[in-house]
CSV table of C-alpha atoms and ligand atoms in Angstrom, one decimal:
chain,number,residue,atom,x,y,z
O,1453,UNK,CA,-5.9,29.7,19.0
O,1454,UNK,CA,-4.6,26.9,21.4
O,1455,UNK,CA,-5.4,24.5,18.2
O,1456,UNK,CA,-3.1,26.4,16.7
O,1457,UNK,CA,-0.1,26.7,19.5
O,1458,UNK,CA,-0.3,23.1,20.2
O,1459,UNK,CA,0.0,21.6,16.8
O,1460,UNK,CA,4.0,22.7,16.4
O,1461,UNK,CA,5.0,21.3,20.1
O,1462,UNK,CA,3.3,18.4,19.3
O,1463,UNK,CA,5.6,17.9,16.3
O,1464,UNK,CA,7.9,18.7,18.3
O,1465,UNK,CA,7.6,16.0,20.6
O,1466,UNK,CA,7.0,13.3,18.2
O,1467,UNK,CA,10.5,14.6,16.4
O,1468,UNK,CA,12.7,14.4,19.8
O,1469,UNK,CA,11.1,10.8,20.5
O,1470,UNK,CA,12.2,9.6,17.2
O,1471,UNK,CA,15.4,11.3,17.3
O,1472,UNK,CA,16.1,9.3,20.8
O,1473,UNK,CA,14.8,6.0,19.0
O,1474,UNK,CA,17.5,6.7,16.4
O,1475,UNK,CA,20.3,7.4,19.3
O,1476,UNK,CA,18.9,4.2,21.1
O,1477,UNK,CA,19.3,2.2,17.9
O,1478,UNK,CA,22.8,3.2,17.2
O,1479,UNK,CA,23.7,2.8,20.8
O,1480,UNK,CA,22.7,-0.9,20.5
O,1481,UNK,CA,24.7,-3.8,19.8
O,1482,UNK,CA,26.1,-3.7,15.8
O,1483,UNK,CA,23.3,-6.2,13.7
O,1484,UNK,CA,26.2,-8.1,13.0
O,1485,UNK,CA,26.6,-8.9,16.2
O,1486,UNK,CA,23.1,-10.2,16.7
O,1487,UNK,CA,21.7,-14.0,16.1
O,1488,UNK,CA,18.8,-13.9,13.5
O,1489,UNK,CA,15.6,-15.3,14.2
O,1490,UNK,CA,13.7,-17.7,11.6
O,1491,UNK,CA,10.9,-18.5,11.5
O,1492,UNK,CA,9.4,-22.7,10.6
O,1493,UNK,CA,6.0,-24.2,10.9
O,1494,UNK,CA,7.1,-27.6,10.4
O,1495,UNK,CA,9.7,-30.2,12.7
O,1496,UNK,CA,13.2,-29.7,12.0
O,1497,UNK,CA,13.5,-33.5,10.0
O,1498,UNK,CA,11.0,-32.0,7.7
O,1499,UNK,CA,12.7,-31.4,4.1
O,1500,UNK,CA,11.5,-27.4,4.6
O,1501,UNK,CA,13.6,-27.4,8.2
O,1502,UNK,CA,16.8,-29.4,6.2
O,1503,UNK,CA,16.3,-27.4,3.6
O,1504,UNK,CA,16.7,-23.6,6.1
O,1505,UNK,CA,19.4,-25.3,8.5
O,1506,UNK,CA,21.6,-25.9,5.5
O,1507,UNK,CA,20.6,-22.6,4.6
O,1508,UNK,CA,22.1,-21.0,8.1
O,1509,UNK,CA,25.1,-23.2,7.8
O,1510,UNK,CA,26.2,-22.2,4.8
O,1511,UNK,CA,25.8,-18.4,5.8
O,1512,UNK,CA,27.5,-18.7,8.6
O,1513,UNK,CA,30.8,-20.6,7.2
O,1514,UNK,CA,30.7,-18.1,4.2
O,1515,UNK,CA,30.6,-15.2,6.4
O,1516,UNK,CA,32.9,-16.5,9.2
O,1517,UNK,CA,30.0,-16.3,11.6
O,1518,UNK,CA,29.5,-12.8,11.2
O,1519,UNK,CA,25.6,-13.5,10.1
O,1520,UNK,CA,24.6,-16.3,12.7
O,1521,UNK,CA,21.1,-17.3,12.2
O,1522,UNK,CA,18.6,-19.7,14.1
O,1523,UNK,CA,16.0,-21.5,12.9
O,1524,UNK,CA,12.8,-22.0,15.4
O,1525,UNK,CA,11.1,-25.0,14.2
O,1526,UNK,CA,7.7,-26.0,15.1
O,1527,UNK,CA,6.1,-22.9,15.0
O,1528,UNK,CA,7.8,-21.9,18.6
O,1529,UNK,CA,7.6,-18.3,17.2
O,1530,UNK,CA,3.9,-18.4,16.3
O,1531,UNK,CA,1.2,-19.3,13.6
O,1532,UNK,CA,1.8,-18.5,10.0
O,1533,UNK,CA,-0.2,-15.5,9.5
O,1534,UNK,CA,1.5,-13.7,13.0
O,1535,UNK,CA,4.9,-15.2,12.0
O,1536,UNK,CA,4.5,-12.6,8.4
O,1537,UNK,CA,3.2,-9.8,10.5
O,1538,UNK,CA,6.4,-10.0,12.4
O,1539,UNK,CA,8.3,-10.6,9.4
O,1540,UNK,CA,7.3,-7.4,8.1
O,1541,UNK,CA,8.0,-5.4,11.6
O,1542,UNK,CA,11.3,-7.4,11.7
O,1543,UNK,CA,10.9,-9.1,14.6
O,1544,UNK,CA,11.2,-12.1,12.7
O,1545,UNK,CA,14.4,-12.1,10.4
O,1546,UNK,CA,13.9,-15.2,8.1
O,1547,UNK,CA,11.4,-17.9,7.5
O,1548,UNK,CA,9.8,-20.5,5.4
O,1549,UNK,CA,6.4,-19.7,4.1
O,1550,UNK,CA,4.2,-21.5,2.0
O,1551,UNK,CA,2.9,-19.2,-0.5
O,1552,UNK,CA,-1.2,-19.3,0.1
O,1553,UNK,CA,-1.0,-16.8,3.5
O,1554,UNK,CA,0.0,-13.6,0.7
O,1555,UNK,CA,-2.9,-14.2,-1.5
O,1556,UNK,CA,-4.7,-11.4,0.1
O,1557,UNK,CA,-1.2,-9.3,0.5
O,1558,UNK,CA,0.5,-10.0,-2.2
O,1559,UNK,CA,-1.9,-10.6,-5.9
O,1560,UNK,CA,0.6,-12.7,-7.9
O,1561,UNK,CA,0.7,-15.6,-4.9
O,1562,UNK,CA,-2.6,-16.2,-6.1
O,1563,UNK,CA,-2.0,-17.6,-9.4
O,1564,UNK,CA,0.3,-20.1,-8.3
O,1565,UNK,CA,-2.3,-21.4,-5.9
O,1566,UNK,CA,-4.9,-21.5,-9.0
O,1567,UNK,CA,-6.7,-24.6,-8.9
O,1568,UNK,CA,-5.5,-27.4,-11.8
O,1569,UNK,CA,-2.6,-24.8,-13.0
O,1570,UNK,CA,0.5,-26.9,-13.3
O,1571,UNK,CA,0.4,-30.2,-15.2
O,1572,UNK,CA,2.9,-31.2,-13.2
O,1573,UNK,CA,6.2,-30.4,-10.7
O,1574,UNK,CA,8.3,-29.7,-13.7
O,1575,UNK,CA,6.2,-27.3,-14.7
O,1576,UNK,CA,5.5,-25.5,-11.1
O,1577,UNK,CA,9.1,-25.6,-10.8
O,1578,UNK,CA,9.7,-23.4,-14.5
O,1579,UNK,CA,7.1,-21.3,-13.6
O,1580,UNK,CA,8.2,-20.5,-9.8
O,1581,UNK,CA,11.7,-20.4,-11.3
O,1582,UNK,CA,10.8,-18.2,-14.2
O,1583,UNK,CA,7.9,-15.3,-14.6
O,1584,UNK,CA,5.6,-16.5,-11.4
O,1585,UNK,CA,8.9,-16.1,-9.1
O,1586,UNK,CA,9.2,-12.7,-10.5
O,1587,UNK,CA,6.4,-11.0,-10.4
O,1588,UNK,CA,5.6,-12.5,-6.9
O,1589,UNK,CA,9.1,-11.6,-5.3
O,1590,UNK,CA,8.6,-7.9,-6.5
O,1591,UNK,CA,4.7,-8.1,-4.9
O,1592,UNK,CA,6.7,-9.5,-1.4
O,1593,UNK,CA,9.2,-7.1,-1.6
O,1594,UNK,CA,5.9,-4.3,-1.4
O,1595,UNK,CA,4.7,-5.7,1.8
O,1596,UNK,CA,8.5,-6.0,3.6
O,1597,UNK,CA,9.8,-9.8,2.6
O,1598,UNK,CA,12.5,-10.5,0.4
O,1599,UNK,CA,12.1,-13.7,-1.2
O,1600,UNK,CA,15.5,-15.8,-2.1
O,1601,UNK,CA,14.6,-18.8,-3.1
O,1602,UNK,CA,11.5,-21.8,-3.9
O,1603,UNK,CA,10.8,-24.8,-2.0
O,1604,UNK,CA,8.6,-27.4,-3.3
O,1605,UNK,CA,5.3,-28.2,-1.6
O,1606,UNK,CA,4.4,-31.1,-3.8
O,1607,UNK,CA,0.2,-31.5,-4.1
O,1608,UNK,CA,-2.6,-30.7,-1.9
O,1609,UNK,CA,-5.4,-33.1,-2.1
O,1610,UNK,CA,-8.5,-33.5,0.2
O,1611,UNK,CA,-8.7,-35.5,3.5
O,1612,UNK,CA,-11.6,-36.5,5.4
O,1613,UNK,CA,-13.5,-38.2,7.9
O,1614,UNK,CA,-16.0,-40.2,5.9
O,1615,UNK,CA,-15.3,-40.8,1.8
O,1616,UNK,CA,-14.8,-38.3,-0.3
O,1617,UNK,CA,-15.2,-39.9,-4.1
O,1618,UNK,CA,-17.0,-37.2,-6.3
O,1619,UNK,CA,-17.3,-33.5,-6.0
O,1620,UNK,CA,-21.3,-34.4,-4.5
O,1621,UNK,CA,-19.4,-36.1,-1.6
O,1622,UNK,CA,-18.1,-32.9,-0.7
O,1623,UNK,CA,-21.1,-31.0,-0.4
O,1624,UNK,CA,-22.1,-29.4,2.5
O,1625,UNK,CA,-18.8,-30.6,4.4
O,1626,UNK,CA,-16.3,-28.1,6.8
O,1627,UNK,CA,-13.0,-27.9,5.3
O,1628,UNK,CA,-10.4,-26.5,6.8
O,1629,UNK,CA,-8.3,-23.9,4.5
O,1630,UNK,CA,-5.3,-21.5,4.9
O,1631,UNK,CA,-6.7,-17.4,5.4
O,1632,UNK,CA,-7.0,-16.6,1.9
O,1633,UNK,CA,-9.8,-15.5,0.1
O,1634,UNK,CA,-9.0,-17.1,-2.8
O,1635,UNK,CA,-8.8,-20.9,-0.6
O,1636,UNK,CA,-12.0,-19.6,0.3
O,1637,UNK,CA,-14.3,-19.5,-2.9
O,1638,UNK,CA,-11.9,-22.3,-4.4
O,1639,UNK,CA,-13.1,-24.7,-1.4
O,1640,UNK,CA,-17.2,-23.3,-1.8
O,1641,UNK,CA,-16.6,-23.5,-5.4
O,1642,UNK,CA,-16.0,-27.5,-4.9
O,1643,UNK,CA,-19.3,-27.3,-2.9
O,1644,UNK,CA,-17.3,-27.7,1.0
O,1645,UNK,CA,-18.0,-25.1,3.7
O,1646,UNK,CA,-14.5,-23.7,3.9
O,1647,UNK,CA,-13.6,-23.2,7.3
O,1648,UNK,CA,-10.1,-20.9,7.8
O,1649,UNK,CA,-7.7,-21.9,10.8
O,1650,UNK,CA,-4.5,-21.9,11.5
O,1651,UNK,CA,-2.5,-25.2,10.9
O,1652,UNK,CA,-1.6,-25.5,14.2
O,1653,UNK,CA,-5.2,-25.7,15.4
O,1654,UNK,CA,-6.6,-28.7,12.7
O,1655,UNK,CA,-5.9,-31.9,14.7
O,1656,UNK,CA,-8.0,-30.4,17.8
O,1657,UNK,CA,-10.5,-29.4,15.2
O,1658,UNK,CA,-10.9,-33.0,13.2
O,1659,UNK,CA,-10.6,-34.5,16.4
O,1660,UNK,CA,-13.4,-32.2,18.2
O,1661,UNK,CA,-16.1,-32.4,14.9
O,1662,UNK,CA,-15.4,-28.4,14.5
O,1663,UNK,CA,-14.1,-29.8,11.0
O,1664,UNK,CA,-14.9,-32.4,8.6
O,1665,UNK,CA,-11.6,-32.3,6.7
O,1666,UNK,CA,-8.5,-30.5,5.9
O,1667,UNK,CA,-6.4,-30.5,2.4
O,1668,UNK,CA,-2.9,-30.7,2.4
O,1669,UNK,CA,0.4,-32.6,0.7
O,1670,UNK,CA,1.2,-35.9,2.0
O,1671,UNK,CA,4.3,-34.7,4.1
O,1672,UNK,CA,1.5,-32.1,6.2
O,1673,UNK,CA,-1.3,-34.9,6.2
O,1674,UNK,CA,1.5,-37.6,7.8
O,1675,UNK,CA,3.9,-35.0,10.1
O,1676,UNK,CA,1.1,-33.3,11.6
O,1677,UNK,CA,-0.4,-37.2,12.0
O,1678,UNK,CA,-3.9,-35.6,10.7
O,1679,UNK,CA,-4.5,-39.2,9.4
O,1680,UNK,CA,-5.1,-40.6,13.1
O,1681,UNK,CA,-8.2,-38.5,12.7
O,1682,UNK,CA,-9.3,-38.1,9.1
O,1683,UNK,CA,-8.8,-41.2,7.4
O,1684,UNK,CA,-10.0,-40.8,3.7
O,1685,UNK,CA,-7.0,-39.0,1.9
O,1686,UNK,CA,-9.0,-38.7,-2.0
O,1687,UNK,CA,-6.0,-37.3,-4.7
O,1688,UNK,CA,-8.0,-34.5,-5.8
O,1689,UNK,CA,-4.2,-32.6,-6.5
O,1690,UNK,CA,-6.3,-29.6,-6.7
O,1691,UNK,CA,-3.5,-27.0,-6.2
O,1692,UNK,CA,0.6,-27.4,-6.0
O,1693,UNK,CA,1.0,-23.9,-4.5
O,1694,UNK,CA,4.9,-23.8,-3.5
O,1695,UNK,CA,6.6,-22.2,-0.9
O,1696,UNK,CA,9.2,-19.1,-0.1
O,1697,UNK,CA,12.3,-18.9,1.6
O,1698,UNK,CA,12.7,-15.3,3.0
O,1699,UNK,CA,14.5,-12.8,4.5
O,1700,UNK,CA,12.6,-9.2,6.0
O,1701,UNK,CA,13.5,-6.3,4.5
O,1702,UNK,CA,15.0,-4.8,7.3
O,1703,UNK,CA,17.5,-7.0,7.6
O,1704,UNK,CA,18.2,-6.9,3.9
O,1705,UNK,CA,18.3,-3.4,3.8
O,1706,UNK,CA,21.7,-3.3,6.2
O,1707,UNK,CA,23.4,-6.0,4.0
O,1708,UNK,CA,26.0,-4.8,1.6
O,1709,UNK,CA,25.8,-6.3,-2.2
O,1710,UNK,CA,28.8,-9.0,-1.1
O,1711,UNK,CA,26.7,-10.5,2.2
O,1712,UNK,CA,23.4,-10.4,0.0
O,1713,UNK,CA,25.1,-12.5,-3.2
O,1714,UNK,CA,26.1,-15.2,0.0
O,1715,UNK,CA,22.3,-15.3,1.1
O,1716,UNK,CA,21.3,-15.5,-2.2
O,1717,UNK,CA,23.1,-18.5,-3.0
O,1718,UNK,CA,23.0,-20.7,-0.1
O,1719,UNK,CA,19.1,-19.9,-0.4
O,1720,UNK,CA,19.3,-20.9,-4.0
O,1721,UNK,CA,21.3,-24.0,-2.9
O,1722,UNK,CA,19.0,-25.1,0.4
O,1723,UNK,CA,16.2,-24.8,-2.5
O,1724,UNK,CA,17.8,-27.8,-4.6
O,1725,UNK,CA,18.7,-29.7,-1.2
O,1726,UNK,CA,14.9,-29.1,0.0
O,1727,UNK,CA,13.4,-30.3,-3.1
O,1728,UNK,CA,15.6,-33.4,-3.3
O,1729,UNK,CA,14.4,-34.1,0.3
O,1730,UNK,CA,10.9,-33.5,-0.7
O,1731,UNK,CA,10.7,-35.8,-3.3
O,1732,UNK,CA,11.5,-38.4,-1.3
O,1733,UNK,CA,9.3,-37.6,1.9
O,1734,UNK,CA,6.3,-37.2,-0.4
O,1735,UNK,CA,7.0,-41.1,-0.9
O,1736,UNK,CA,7.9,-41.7,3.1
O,1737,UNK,CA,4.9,-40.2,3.8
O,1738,UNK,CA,2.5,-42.2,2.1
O,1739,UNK,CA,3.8,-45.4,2.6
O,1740,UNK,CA,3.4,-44.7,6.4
O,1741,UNK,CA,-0.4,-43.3,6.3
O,1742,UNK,CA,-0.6,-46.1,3.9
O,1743,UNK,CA,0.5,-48.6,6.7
O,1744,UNK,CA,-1.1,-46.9,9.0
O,1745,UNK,CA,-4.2,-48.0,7.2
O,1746,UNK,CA,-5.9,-44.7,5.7
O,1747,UNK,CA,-7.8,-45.3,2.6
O,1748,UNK,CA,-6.4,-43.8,0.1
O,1749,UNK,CA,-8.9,-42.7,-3.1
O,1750,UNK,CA,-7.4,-42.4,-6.7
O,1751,UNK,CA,-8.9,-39.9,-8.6
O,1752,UNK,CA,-8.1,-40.5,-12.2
O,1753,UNK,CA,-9.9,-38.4,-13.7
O,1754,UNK,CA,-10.0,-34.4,-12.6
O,1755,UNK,CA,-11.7,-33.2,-15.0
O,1756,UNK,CA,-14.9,-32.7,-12.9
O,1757,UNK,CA,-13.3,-31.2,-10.2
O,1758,UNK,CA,-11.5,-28.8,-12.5
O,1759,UNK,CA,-14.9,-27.6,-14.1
O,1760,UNK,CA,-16.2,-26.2,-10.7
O,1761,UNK,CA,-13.0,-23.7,-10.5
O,1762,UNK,CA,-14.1,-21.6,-13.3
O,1763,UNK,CA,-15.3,-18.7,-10.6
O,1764,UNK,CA,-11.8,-19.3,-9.6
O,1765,UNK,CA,-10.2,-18.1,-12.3
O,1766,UNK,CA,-12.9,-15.9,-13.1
O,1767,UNK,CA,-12.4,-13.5,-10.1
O,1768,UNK,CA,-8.4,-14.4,-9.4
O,1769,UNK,CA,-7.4,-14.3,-12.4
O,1770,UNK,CA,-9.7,-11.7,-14.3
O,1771,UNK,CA,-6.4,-8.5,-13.6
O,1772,UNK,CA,-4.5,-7.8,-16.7
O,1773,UNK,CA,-1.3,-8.8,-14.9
O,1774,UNK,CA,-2.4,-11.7,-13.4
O,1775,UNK,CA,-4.3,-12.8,-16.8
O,1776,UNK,CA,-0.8,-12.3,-18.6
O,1777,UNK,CA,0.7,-14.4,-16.0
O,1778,UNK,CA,-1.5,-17.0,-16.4
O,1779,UNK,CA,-1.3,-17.5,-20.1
O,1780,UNK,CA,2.1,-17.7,-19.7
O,1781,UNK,CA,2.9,-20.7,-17.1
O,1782,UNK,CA,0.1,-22.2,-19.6
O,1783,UNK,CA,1.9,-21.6,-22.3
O,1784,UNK,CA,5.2,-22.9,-20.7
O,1785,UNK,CA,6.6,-26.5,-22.7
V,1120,BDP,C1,1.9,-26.9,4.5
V,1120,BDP,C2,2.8,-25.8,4.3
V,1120,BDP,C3,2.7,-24.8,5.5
V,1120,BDP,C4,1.3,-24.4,5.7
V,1120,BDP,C5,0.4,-25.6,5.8
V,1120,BDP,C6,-1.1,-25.2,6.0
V,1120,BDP,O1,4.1,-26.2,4.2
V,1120,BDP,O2,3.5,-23.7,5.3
V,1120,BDP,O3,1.2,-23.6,6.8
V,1120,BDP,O4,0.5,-26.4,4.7
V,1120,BDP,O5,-1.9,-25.8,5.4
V,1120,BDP,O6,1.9,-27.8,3.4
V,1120,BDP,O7,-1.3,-24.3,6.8
């Protein structure tokens, strides 16, 4: 009986609360109004951080300031994986992502991490531009992100603090990866202990002995000056997994088709600035680690590496959809 009587007010209550959220909402300032918030793990010299403030200036001019937007570089908003829970709440309104942190979230991201996919950036560029792009910006758009446009995120290759020459070398070592299951078994597969942490937290960890070794591009490995610590960098180029610029849903869903055509395209645009720049620091970068006297190991031939993934593919890969997707960037000239 007082189940019963108590059940309606209850409603009740919960439908006055969200009827005042609603009059709160309405009574606040107009979006336009407001400054986004974006969201960068890198420094703002970085090609990704060129790449977004183009991306804000160009909004702005071709919307007379109407959409102002601010880019926080350096993580001052938070790690990667809280950075896309905000995303999705919209408390964070744009942001750079690299495309690992939505294997578990979002199932298409994992085939452009597959290990050994691409043959090269020409071809990680069709497929990102082509099917992989679509079927992964429909799988964002599930979980609350928007995805405009592809940044480059060149090769990720192995570094260490002792030599790293053949897959036995690995063995047994901690390697730090991104919080993805599939980063997971790809780094066991190659024999490591894979050891999940934030990117933020990685120099501590080579420098403490929590880790043996991280993987990462040369623009990561030299910005984040990983190489002071870990001083073998062996090009394994075991996965060219690129990288998102987005905006939340929520903001997306108050922009009319005219303001959304604007992002798209200075997104679109920042995308062919940020890849120019990133073809360039990829060169920067080694020279300096380079000078700075890292050893640099030249693996010439992958095939050995490549024939540990095959539980890789195996359990990533085994879906229908993702199979299809699969043969298809394979199948791409
Ligand atoms: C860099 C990506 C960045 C990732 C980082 C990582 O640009 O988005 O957070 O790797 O390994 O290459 O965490």
């Amino acid at each position: 009986m007082t189940h019963r009587t108590r059940r309606p007010r209850r409603f009740l209550a919960a439908a006055l609360a969200a009827v005042s959220l609603g009059a709160l909402g309405l009574a606040a300032a107009p979006a336009a109004a407001q400054e986004w918030r974006g969201w960068n793990i890198h420094a703002a010299d970085y090609p990704n951080g060129q790449g977004m403030d183009a991306f804000t200036r160009m909004v702005a001019e071709r919307t007379n300031n109407r959409i102002r937007m601010r880019t926080f570089h350096s993580a001052q908003l938070g790690q990667q994986d809280e950075a896309i829970q905000q995303m999705r709440l919209g408390t964070i309104d744009f942001a750079n992502f690299n495309l690992s942190p939505f294997n578990n979230l979002a199932p298409s991201t994992n085939v452009v991490t597959l290990p050994f996919l691409f043959r090269n950036v020409a071809h990680m560029q069709a497929a990102i531009d082509g099917p992989a792009g679509e079927a992964i910006a429909r799988d964002l758009e599930n979980i609350g992100i928007i995805a405009l446009s592809w940044y480059d995120a060149g090769a990720r290759s192995l570094y260490t603090v002792r030599p790293v020459r053949t897959p036995a070398d690995v063995r047994g070592m901690k390697i730090r990866v991104q919080t993805s299951d599939l980063w997971i078994d790809l780094m066991r597969a190659m024999g490591a202990n894979p050891t999940p942490l934030p990117f933020g937290e990685v120099f501590t960890s080579l420098q403490s002995g929590v880790i043996d070794g991280a993987e990462n591009n040369w623009p990561s490995y030299e910005s984040t000056r990983h190489f002071e610590v870990a001083r073998y960098y062996t090009t394994t180029e075991h996965s060219n997994v690129p990288e998102v610029l987005a905006v939340s849903r929520q903001r997306w869903q108050r922009l009319n088709e005219a303001d959304r055509a604007i992002l798209r395209d200075a997104a679109r645009e920042s995308a062919v600035l940020q890849r120019r720049a990133w073809a360039e620091r990829e060169r920067v970068s080694r020279d300096r680690v380079v000078a700075a006297g890292v050893t640099v190991i030249e693996i010439t031939d992958r095939a050995p590496w490549a024939a540990l993934m095959e539980p890789v593919y195996a359990k990533y890969a085994a879906d229908a959809r993702l199979a299809a997707l699969v043969r298809q960037i394979r199948e791409m000239p």
